[in-house]
Coordinates of C-alpha atoms in Angstrom, one line a residue:
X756 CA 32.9 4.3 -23.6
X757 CA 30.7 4.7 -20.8
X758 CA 27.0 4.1 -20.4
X759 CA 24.2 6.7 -21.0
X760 CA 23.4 9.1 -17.9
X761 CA 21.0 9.0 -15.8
X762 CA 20.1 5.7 -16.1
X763 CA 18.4 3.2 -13.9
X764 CA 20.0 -0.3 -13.6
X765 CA 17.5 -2.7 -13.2
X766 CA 18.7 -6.5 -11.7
X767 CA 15.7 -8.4 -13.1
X768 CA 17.2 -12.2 -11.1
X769 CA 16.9 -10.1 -7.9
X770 CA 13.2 -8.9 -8.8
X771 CA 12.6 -12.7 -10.3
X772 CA 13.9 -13.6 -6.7
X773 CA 12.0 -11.6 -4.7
X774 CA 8.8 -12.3 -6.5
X775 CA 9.8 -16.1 -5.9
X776 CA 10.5 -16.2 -2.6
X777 CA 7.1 -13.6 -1.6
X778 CA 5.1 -16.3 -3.9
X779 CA 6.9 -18.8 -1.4
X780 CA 6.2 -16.9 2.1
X781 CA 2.2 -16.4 1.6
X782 CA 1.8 -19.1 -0.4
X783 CA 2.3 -21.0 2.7
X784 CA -0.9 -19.7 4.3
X785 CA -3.0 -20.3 0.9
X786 CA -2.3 -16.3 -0.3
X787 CA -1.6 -15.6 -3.9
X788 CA 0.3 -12.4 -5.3
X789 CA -0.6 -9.8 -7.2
X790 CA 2.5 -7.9 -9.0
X791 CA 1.7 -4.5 -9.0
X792 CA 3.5 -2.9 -12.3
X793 CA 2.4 0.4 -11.8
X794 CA 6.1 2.2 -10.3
X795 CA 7.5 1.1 -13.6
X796 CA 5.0 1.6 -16.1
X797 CA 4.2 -2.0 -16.8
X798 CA 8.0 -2.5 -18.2
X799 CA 7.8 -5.9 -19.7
X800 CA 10.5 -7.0 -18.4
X801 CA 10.2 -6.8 -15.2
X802 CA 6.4 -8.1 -15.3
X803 CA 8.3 -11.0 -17.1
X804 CA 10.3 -11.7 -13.8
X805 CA 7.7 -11.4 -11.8
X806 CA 5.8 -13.3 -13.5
X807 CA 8.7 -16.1 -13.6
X808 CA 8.7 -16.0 -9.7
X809 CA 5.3 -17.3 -9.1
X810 CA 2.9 -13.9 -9.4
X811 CA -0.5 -15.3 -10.5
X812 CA -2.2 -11.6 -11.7
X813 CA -0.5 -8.3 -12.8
X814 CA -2.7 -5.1 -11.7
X815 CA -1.6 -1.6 -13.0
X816 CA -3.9 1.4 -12.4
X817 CA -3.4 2.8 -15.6
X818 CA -5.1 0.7 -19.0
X819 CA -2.3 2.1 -21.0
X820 CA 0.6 0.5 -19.4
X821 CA -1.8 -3.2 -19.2
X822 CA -1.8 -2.4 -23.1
X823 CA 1.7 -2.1 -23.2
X824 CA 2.6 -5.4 -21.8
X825 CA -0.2 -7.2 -24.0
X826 CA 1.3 -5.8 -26.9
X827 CA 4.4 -7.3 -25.6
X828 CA 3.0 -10.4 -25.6
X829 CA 2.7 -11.0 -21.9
X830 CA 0.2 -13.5 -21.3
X831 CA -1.7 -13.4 -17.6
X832 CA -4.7 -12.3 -15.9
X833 CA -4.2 -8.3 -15.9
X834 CA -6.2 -6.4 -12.9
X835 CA -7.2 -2.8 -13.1
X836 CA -6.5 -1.1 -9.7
X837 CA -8.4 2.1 -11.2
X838 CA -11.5 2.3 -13.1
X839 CA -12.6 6.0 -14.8
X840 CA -16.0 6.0 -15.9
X841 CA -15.3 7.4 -19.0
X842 CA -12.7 4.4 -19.9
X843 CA -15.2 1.9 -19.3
X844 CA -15.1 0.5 -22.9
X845 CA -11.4 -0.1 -23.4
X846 CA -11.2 -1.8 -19.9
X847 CA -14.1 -4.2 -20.6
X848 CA -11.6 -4.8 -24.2
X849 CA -8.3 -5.1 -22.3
X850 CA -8.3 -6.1 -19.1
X851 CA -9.7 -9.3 -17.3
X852 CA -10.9 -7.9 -13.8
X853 CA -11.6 -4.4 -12.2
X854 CA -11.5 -3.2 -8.8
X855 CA -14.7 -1.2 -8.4
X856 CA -16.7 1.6 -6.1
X857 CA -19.3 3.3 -7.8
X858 CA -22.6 2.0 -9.6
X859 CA -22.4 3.9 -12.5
X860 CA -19.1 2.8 -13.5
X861 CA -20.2 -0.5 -13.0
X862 CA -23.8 -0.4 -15.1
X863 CA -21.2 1.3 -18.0
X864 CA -18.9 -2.0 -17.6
X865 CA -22.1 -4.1 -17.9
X866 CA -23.4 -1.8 -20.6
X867 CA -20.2 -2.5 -23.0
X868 CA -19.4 -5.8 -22.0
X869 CA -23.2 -6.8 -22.9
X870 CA -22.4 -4.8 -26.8
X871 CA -18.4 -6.7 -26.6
X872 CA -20.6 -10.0 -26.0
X873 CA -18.2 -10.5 -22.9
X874 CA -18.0 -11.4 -19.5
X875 CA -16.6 -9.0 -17.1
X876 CA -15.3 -9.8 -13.7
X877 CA -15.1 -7.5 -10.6
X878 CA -13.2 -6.7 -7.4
X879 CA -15.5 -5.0 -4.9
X880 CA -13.7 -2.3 -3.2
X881 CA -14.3 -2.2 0.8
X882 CA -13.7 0.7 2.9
X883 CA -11.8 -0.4 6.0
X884 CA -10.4 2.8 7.5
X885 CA -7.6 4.8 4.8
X886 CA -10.5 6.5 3.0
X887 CA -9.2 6.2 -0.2
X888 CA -11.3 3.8 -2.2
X889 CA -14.1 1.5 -1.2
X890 CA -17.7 1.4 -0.2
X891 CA -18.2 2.1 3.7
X892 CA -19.3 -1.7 5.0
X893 CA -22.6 -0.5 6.1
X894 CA -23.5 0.1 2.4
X895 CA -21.6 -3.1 1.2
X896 CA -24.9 -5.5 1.2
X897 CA -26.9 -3.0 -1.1
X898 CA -24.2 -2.7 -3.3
X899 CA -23.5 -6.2 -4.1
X900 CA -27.5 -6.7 -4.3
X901 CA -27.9 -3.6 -7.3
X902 CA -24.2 -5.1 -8.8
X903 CA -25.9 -8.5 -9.2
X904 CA -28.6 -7.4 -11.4
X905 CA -25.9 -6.4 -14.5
X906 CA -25.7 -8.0 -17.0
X907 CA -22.5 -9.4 -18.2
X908 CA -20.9 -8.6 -14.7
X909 CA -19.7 -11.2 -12.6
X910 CA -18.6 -10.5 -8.8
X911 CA -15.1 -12.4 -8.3
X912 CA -14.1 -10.9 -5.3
X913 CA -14.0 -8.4 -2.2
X914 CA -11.0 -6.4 -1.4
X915 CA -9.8 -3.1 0.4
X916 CA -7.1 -0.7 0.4
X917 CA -4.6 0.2 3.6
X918 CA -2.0 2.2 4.4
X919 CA -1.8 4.0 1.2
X920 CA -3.6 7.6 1.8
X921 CA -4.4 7.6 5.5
X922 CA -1.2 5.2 6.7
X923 CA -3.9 3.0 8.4
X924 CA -2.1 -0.4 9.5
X925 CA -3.5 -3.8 8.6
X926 CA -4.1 -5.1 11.6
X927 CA -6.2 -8.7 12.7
X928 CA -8.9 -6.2 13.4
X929 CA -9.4 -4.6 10.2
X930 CA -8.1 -8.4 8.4
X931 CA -11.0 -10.3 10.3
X932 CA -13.3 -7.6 9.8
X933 CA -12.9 -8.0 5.8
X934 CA -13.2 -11.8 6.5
X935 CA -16.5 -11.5 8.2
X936 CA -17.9 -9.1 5.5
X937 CA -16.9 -11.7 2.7
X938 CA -18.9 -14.7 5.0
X939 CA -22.1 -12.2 5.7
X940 CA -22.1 -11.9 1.4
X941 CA -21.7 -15.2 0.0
X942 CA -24.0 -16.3 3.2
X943 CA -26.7 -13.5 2.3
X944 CA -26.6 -14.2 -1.9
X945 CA -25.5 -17.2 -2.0
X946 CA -22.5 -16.6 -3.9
X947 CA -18.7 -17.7 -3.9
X948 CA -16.0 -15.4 -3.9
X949 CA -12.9 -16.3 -5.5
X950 CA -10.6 -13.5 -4.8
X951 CA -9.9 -11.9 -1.1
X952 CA -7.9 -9.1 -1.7
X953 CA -6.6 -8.3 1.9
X954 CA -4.4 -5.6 1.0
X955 CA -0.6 -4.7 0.1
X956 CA 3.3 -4.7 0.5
X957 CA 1.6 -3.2 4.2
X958 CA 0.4 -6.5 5.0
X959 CA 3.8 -8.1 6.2
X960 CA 3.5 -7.9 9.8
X961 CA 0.0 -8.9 9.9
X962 CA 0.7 -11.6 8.2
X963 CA 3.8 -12.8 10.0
X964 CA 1.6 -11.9 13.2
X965 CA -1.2 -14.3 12.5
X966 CA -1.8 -18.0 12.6
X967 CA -5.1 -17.6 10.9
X968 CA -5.7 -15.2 8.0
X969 CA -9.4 -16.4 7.7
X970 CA -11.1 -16.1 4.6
X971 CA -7.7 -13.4 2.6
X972 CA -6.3 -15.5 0.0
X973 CA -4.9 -12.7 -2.1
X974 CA -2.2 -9.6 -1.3
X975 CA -1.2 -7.1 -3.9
X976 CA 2.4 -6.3 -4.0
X977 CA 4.7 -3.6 -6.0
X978 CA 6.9 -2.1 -3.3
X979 CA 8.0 -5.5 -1.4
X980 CA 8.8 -7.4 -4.7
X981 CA 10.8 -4.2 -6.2
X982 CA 12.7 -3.2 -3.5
X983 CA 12.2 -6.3 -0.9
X984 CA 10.5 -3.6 2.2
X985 CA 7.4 -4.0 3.6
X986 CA 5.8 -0.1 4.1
X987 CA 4.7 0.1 7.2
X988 CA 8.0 1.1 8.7
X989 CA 9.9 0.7 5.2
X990 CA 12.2 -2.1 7.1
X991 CA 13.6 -4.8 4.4
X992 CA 11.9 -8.5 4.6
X993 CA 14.6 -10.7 5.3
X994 CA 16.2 -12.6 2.1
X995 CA 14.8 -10.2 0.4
X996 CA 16.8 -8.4 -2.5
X997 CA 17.2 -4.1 -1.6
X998 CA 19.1 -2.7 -4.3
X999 CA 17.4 -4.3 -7.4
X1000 CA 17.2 -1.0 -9.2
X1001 CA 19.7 1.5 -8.7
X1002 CA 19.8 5.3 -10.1
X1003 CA 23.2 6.4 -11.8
X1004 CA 24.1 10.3 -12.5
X1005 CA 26.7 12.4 -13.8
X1006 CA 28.9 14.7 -12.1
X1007 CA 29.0 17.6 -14.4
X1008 CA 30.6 20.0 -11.6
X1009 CA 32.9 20.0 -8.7
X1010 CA 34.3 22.9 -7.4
X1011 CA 35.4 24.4 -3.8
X1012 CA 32.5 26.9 -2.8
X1013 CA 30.9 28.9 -0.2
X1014 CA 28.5 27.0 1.9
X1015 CA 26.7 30.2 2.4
X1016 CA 25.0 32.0 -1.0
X1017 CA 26.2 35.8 -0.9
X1018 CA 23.5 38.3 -2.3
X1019 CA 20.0 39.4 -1.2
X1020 CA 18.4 35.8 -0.8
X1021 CA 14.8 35.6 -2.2
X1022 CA 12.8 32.8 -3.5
X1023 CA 13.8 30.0 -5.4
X1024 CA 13.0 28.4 -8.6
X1025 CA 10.2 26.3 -6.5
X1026 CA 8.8 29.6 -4.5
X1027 CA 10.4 28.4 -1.5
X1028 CA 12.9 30.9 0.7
X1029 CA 16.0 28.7 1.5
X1030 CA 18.1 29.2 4.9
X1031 CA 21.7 28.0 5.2
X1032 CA 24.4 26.6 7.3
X1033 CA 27.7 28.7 7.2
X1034 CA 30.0 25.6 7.2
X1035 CA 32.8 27.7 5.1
X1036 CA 34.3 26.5 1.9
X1037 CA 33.6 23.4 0.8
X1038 CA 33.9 21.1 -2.3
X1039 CA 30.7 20.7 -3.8
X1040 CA 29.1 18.6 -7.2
X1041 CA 26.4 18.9 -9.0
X1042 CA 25.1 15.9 -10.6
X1043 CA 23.0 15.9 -13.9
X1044 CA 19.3 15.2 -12.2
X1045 CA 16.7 17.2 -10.8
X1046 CA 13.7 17.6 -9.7
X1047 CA 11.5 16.9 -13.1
X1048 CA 13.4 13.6 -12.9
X1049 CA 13.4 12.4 -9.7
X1050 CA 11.8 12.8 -6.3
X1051 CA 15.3 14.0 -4.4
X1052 CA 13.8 13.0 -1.1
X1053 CA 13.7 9.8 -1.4
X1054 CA 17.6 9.2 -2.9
X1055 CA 20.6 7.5 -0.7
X1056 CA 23.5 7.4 -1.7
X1057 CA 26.3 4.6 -0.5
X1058 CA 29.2 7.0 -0.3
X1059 CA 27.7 9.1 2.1
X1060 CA 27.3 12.3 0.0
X1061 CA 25.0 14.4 1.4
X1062 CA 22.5 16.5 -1.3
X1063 CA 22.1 19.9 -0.2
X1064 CA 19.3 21.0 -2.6
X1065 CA 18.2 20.5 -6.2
X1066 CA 16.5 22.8 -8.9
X1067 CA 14.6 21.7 -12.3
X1068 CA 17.6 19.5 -13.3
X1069 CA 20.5 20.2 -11.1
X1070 CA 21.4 18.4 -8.0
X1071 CA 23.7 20.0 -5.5
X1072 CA 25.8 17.5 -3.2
X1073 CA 28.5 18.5 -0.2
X1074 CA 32.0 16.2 -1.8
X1075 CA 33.7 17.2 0.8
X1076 CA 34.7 13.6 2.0
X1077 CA 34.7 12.8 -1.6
X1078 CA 37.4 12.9 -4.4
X1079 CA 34.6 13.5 -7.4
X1080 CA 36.0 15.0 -10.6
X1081 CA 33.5 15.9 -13.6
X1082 CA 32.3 12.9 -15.6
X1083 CA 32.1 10.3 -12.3
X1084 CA 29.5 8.5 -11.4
X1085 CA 27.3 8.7 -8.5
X1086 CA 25.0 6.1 -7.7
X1087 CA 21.7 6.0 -5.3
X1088 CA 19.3 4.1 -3.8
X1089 CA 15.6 4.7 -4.4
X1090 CA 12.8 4.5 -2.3
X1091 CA 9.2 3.8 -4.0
X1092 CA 8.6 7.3 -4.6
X1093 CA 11.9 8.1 -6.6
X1094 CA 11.7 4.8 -8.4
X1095 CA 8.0 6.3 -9.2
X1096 CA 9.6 9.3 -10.4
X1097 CA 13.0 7.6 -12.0
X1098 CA 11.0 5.0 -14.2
X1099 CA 8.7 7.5 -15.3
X1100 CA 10.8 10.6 -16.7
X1101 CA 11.6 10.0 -20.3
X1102 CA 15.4 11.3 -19.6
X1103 CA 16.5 8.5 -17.5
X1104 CA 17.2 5.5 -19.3
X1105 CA 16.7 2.2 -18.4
X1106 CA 19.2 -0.3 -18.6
X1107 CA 18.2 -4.2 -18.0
X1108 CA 21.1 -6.4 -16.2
X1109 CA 19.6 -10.1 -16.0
X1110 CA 22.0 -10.8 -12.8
X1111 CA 24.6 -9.1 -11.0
X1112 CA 28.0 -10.6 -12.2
X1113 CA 26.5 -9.7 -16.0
X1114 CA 27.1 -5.9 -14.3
X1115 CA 30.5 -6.7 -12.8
X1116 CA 31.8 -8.0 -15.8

């Protein structure tokens, strides 16, 4: 009998691996890991992994998936990477720090944890060039000075964001200018920051490029110990694991077609007006995923089909070098925005494998 389709197979040793051997690499220049959990929706068992391989904190932006692996009984230091205003009472409750921008959020954090008779830490959010988050550095000293008069709020640490919205690289520009900020604060107020949060699975080359990361001693990473890249160029670290999570579909067609449509040719289901290639008849599949599953872009697949196009929850491939027959499997590789998509959709199920032979056998 064979398994359920789609699924996603998850190796959790090769994401335990990854997370140990990351843990290993900046660990050697003093840098601690954050496991971001957010591409797969705080799954406990692959924060478990993680966890296992040496990640010191666990940050999600979303509270419900940090209440998800707390009710699982995962035990850590969980880091919000988003903080909405109006959740402000369930993240002083569940979660143990919070990256932070805006005052207002901050005086409602203070305002709850004062009524929760709790102490709760922040990550100051610097603006270093992406403009997603953070506060621009010439606003920074201000910031710190009106965050310092809550109550029940305790700075912890500086951090900013790269490489996410504007594809900014982390460079030793933009690393040393978030080291001189963090010196100019704890100078000016006296204070000692414990947490330097440098960036993410975009820091690689910088930090393979530098002998001196000055005063970053923390990196947040989802992509790099999920699918062992770094996301500046998307290039695999070496010894890193590629292919711990793989998608698996259905063919449900295959048939010799016309590569060109015959009608009037109008919009599609997606308001788009496709062109074609006349490449005559060819043997075509269609696999059971679409689009409300998966983001197609981002699939590979090792036996060199190629994917014409994709509706709701069809995907069309070119077989033509293939011998598919209704009912085989086709497997892909993801890249962080599929396995976004994939681990999220509520029709793809996941399947756990704790190490490769388990799969062979």
């Amino acid at each position: 009998m064979k398994s359920f389709m789609p699924r996603i197979e998850i190796v959790l040793s090769q994401i335990r691996d990854n997370a140990r051997m990351l843990s290993e690499l900046y660990g050697q220049k003093g840098i601690s890991l954050m496991g971001v959990s957010k591409a797969v929706l705080g799954e406990p068992s692959i924060i478990e992994a993680m966890i296992q391989g040496g990640v010191r904190f666990i940050a999600d932006s979303r509270i419900e998936n940090i209440q998800k692996m707390k009710n699982a009984g995962i035990s850590t230091q969980f880091v919000l990477l988003r903080t909405p205003l109006s959740q402000a009472e369930s993240v002083v409750k569940i979660v143990d720090i919070s990256l932070n921008t805006e005052i207002e959020t901050l005086k409602k954090l203070s305002y709850y944890a004062k009524v929760h008779n709790k102490n709760h830490q922040v990550i100051i959010m610097v603006e270093l060039g992406d403009l997603r988050e953070g506060i621009l550095p010439c606003d920074l000293v201000q910031f710190i000075r009106e965050t310092l008069t809550l109550s029940h709020i305790k700075i912890v640490g500086i951090g900013c964001n790269l490489a996410c919205y504007g594809g900014v690289k982390p460079d030793s520009k933009n690393m040393e200018e978030l080291s001189q900020l963090v010196e100019r604060i704890e100078k000016e107020f006296q204070i000692s920051l414990e947490i330097i949060s440098g960036g993410n699975s975009a820091n690689y080359e910088w930090y393979k490029s530098t002998e001196d990361v000055g005063k970053i001693n923390n990196i947040r990473l989802g992509e790099s110990i999920l699918l062992g890249c770094e996301t500046v160029s998307r290039k695999a670290i070496p010894g890193l694991h590629t292919r711990a999570f793989q998608l698996v579909a259905e063919v449900i067609e295959s048939k010799k077609k016309p590569s060109l449509p015959f009608g009037e040719i109008c919009q599609d289901a997606f308001g788009n007006v496709p062109s074609f290639q006349d490449r005559g008849i060819r043997q075509r599949a269609i696999i059971a995923l679409g689009r409300q599953d998966i983001l197609v872009s981002g699939l590979k697949c090792d036996r060199k089909l190629e994917i014409l196009g994709s509706s709701s929850d069809h995907i069309i491939l070119d077989s033509n070098n293939q011998n598919l027959q209704v009912g085989d499997e086709v497997n892909f590789n993801l890249d962080y925005g599929s396995l976004l998509a994939a681990m999220t959709s509520p029709f793809i199920r996941k399947q756990f494998i704790q190490k490769i032979s388990d799969k062979i056998k």
